[in-house]
Amino acid sequence: MFSVVIPAYNAASYIEKSINSVLHQTICDFEVLVIDDGSTDETRNVVEAIRDDRIRYIYQPNGGVSSARNMGIRSAKGDCICFLDADDQWKSHHLEVISSLYGKYPAADVFLTGYEIHLHNGQILKKATPGVIVDMQCDNVFRHLWKYGYFIHTNSIACKKSVFDHVGMFEVGVKNGEDDDMWYRLFSFFSAAISSEITTTYIRKNSTATVKRIFVDDWVFLHRVDK
């Protein structure tokens, strides 16, 4: 079973579309964990109005997106964890593609697909794919990134729950690159199964994190490299 972790903070105006994009997947063996990170708007009411037994709403005091994702991982019942931001969406075949990779490459622990960036007016700004024509298993994702460019987005990555026993959880309190820090830790120890399919949509209008992202020399992963 897949466990879909959706961290949410004051997401009432858009989280319904995010959740529905999961509920409309072509496979149905999943649970949805909405981790409400201290919202002060109607997020809870919006989530609880969606009648589906696969949805679990969990409230916690505000601790940041890493804290919310960690709560989702700890609460997950599935053996494969997927992530979706509350303001973004999956295409209907996302879990089907992940499931195919999971079955096709049993030695892989991480699973990657492509994604699109949409602007506020619906225009497709960018399509990012892993640079493969057919599905493949990659034992050195760093080399693949060097060759094809950065194609990773939180919405389009999944991993076996067991990997967190080895690499730990998301770093709480980090405001820049906390997701990349996690993916690079995973790539340091585990093989990834990669699909060229574009299965997720990052909607720029509701997120400022990537718009404002700049490289900083105190990025947390740099301090892990020797280890």
C-alpha positions as a Python dict, from the first residue, in 0.01 Angstrom:
ca = {
    (1, 'M'): (0, 0, 0),
    (2, 'F'): (107, 359, -69),
    (3, 'S'): (98, 625, 200),
    (4, 'V'): (56, 974, 54),
    (5, 'V'): (186, 1246, 287),
    (6, 'I'): (39, 1594, 232),
    (7, 'P'): (172, 1864, 468),
    (8, 'A'): (-71, 2155, 493),
    (9, 'Y'): (-58, 2501, 644),
    (10, 'N'): (-349, 2740, 581),
    (11, 'A'): (-429, 2546, 267),
    (12, 'A'): (-808, 2577, 268),
    (13, 'S'): (-830, 2751, -67),
    (14, 'Y'): (-654, 2481, -268),
    (15, 'I'): (-604, 2155, -77),
    (16, 'E'): (-930, 2002, -203),
    (17, 'K'): (-791, 1990, -558),
    (18, 'S'): (-471, 1835, -430),
    (19, 'I'): (-653, 1561, -240),
    (20, 'N'): (-891, 1493, -529),
    (21, 'S'): (-595, 1443, -762),
    (22, 'V'): (-495, 1154, -534),
    (23, 'L'): (-845, 1013, -499),
    (24, 'H'): (-877, 1003, -879),
    (25, 'Q'): (-571, 783, -929),
    (26, 'T'): (-606, 484, -1158),
    (27, 'I'): (-509, 253, -871),
    (28, 'C'): (-672, 275, -530),
    (29, 'D'): (-445, 94, -284),
    (30, 'F'): (-337, 398, -83),
    (31, 'E'): (-402, 610, 221),
    (32, 'V'): (-386, 991, 232),
    (33, 'L'): (-232, 1151, 539),
    (34, 'V'): (-304, 1523, 561),
    (35, 'I'): (-74, 1668, 825),
    (36, 'D'): (-218, 2002, 930),
    (37, 'D'): (79, 2200, 1056),
    (38, 'G'): (-106, 2441, 1283),
    (39, 'S'): (-340, 2600, 1028),
    (40, 'T'): (-552, 2893, 1143),
    (41, 'D'): (-792, 2890, 847),
    (42, 'E'): (-1056, 2636, 738),
    (43, 'T'): (-812, 2366, 628),
    (44, 'R'): (-954, 2110, 870),
    (45, 'N'): (-1314, 2170, 763),
    (46, 'V'): (-1225, 2143, 395),
    (47, 'V'): (-1040, 1814, 447),
    (48, 'E'): (-1304, 1658, 668),
    (49, 'A'): (-1577, 1751, 419),
    (50, 'I'): (-1419, 1513, 166),
    (51, 'R'): (-1585, 1181, 241),
    (52, 'D'): (-1336, 904, 180),
    (53, 'D'): (-1219, 647, 434),
    (54, 'R'): (-868, 651, 289),
    (55, 'I'): (-809, 1005, 419),
    (56, 'R'): (-656, 1058, 763),
    (57, 'Y'): (-642, 1410, 903),
    (58, 'I'): (-370, 1472, 1163),
    (59, 'Y'): (-329, 1806, 1338),
    (60, 'Q'): (-5, 1920, 1500),
    (61, 'P'): (120, 2254, 1634),
    (62, 'N'): (309, 2453, 1373),
    (63, 'G'): (657, 2308, 1328),
    (64, 'G'): (733, 2361, 961),
    (65, 'V'): (707, 2144, 652),
    (66, 'S'): (985, 1903, 760),
    (67, 'S'): (812, 1839, 1091),
    (68, 'A'): (483, 1775, 909),
    (69, 'R'): (640, 1533, 662),
    (70, 'N'): (810, 1350, 949),
    (71, 'M'): (476, 1313, 1124),
    (72, 'G'): (333, 1167, 804),
    (73, 'I'): (618, 918, 770),
    (74, 'R'): (585, 804, 1131),
    (75, 'S'): (206, 769, 1096),
    (76, 'A'): (214, 589, 761),
    (77, 'K'): (80, 235, 737),
    (78, 'G'): (202, 171, 382),
    (79, 'D'): (538, 30, 281),
    (80, 'C'): (595, 302, 18),
    (81, 'I'): (582, 673, 102),
    (82, 'C'): (479, 935, -156),
    (83, 'F'): (477, 1311, -108),
    (84, 'L'): (246, 1580, -240),
    (85, 'D'): (242, 1946, -145),
    (86, 'A'): (-101, 2083, -58),
    (87, 'D'): (-99, 2333, -343),
    (88, 'D'): (9, 2091, -618),
    (89, 'Q'): (-151, 1799, -800),
    (90, 'W'): (-86, 1455, -940),
    (91, 'K'): (-188, 1336, -1284),
    (92, 'S'): (-421, 1038, -1265),
    (93, 'H'): (-155, 781, -1354),
    (94, 'H'): (112, 888, -1104),
    (95, 'L'): (70, 600, -859),
    (96, 'E'): (27, 357, -1147),
    (97, 'V'): (371, 455, -1280),
    (98, 'I'): (528, 436, -932),
    (99, 'S'): (365, 97, -877),
    (100, 'S'): (506, -27, -1209),
    (101, 'L'): (857, 85, -1111),
    (102, 'Y'): (815, -75, -769),
    (103, 'G'): (728, -411, -923),
    (104, 'K'): (974, -394, -1210),
    (105, 'Y'): (1280, -301, -1003),
    (106, 'P'): (1260, -480, -665),
    (107, 'A'): (1618, -382, -577),
    (108, 'A'): (1537, -11, -597),
    (109, 'D'): (1430, 181, -289),
    (110, 'V'): (1359, 522, -446),
    (111, 'F'): (1127, 595, -740),
    (112, 'L'): (1130, 903, -965),
    (113, 'T'): (910, 1044, -1242),
    (114, 'G'): (898, 1372, -1435),
    (115, 'Y'): (694, 1682, -1354),
    (116, 'E'): (552, 2002, -1501),
    (117, 'I'): (559, 2356, -1369),
    (118, 'H'): (239, 2552, -1432),
    (119, 'L'): (213, 2929, -1398),
    (120, 'H'): (-81, 3100, -1230),
    (121, 'N'): (-261, 3139, -1564),
    (122, 'G'): (-235, 2768, -1647),
    (123, 'Q'): (54, 2808, -1888),
    (124, 'I'): (308, 2525, -1876),
    (125, 'L'): (637, 2689, -1789),
    (126, 'K'): (858, 2383, -1783),
    (127, 'K'): (857, 2007, -1828),
    (128, 'A'): (1130, 1825, -1637),
    (129, 'T'): (1203, 1462, -1718),
    (130, 'P'): (1479, 1230, -1593),
    (131, 'G'): (1639, 1207, -1938),
    (132, 'V'): (1550, 843, -2007),
    (133, 'I'): (1355, 699, -2297),
    (134, 'V'): (1252, 384, -2115),
    (135, 'D'): (1226, 296, -1747),
    (136, 'M'): (1556, 215, -1582),
    (137, 'Q'): (1727, 147, -1251),
    (138, 'C'): (2001, 392, -1163),
    (139, 'D'): (2265, 304, -903),
    (140, 'N'): (2430, 648, -916),
    (141, 'V'): (2167, 921, -934),
    (142, 'F'): (2429, 1191, -879),
    (143, 'R'): (2596, 1096, -1208),
    (144, 'H'): (2256, 1094, -1379),
    (145, 'L'): (2180, 1442, -1244),
    (146, 'W'): (2515, 1568, -1365),
    (147, 'K'): (2439, 1439, -1715),
    (148, 'Y'): (2074, 1538, -1752),
    (149, 'G'): (2026, 1828, -1510),
    (150, 'Y'): (1811, 1858, -1201),
    (151, 'F'): (1479, 1685, -1266),
    (152, 'I'): (1364, 1607, -912),
    (153, 'H'): (1054, 1743, -742),
    (154, 'T'): (907, 1639, -408),
    (155, 'N'): (571, 1560, -569),
    (156, 'S'): (723, 1307, -810),
    (157, 'I'): (942, 1108, -573),
    (158, 'A'): (848, 801, -368),
    (159, 'C'): (1052, 570, -148),
    (160, 'K'): (1022, 260, 62),
    (161, 'K'): (944, 346, 422),
    (162, 'S'): (1240, 141, 540),
    (163, 'V'): (1490, 393, 395),
    (164, 'F'): (1419, 639, 674),
    (165, 'D'): (1556, 392, 928),
    (166, 'H'): (1891, 437, 754),
    (167, 'V'): (1906, 805, 656),
    (168, 'G'): (1685, 959, 923),
    (169, 'M'): (1401, 1206, 886),
    (170, 'F'): (1366, 1548, 724),
    (171, 'E'): (1578, 1811, 900),
    (172, 'V'): (1348, 2026, 1114),
    (173, 'G'): (1412, 2398, 1126),
    (174, 'V'): (1584, 2419, 787),
    (175, 'K'): (1424, 2678, 559),
    (176, 'N'): (1626, 2621, 243),
    (177, 'G'): (1678, 2290, 65),
    (178, 'E'): (1535, 2059, 331),
    (179, 'D'): (1380, 1841, 61),
    (180, 'D'): (1696, 1826, -153),
    (181, 'D'): (1890, 1734, 160),
    (182, 'M'): (1666, 1430, 204),
    (183, 'W'): (1683, 1320, -160),
    (184, 'Y'): (2063, 1351, -169),
    (185, 'R'): (2089, 1143, 146),
    (186, 'L'): (1876, 875, -20),
    (187, 'F'): (2083, 885, -339),
    (188, 'S'): (2398, 838, -133),
    (189, 'F'): (2287, 493, -18),
    (190, 'F'): (2007, 360, -240),
    (191, 'S'): (1934, 281, -604),
    (192, 'A'): (1651, 461, -781),
    (193, 'A'): (1404, 340, -1042),
    (194, 'I'): (1334, 616, -1293),
    (195, 'S'): (1052, 676, -1540),
    (196, 'S'): (1041, 941, -1813),
    (197, 'E'): (666, 983, -1760),
    (198, 'I'): (549, 1327, -1646),
    (199, 'T'): (305, 1242, -1368),
    (200, 'T'): (288, 1546, -1138),
    (201, 'T'): (213, 1917, -1160),
    (202, 'Y'): (382, 2187, -956),
    (203, 'I'): (150, 2489, -955),
    (204, 'R'): (360, 2800, -917),
    (205, 'K'): (79, 3036, -819),
    (206, 'N'): (43, 2895, -466),
    (207, 'S'): (408, 2848, -377),
    (208, 'T'): (690, 3096, -330),
    (209, 'A'): (960, 2858, -209),
    (210, 'T'): (1106, 2781, -551),
    (211, 'V'): (1059, 3135, -677),
    (212, 'K'): (1277, 3267, -397),
    (213, 'R'): (1524, 2978, -381),
    (214, 'I'): (1890, 3074, -397),
    (215, 'F'): (2200, 2873, -323),
    (216, 'V'): (2338, 2927, 28),
    (217, 'D'): (2674, 2805, 149),
    (218, 'D'): (2530, 2676, 475),
    (219, 'W'): (2300, 2431, 296),
    (220, 'V'): (2255, 2147, 544),
    (221, 'F'): (2358, 1867, 304),
    (222, 'L'): (2705, 2017, 258),
    (223, 'H'): (2774, 1939, 622),
    (224, 'R'): (2685, 1572, 569),
    (225, 'V'): (2912, 1503, 271),
    (226, 'D'): (3205, 1358, 465),
    (227, 'K'): (2976, 1131, 663),
}
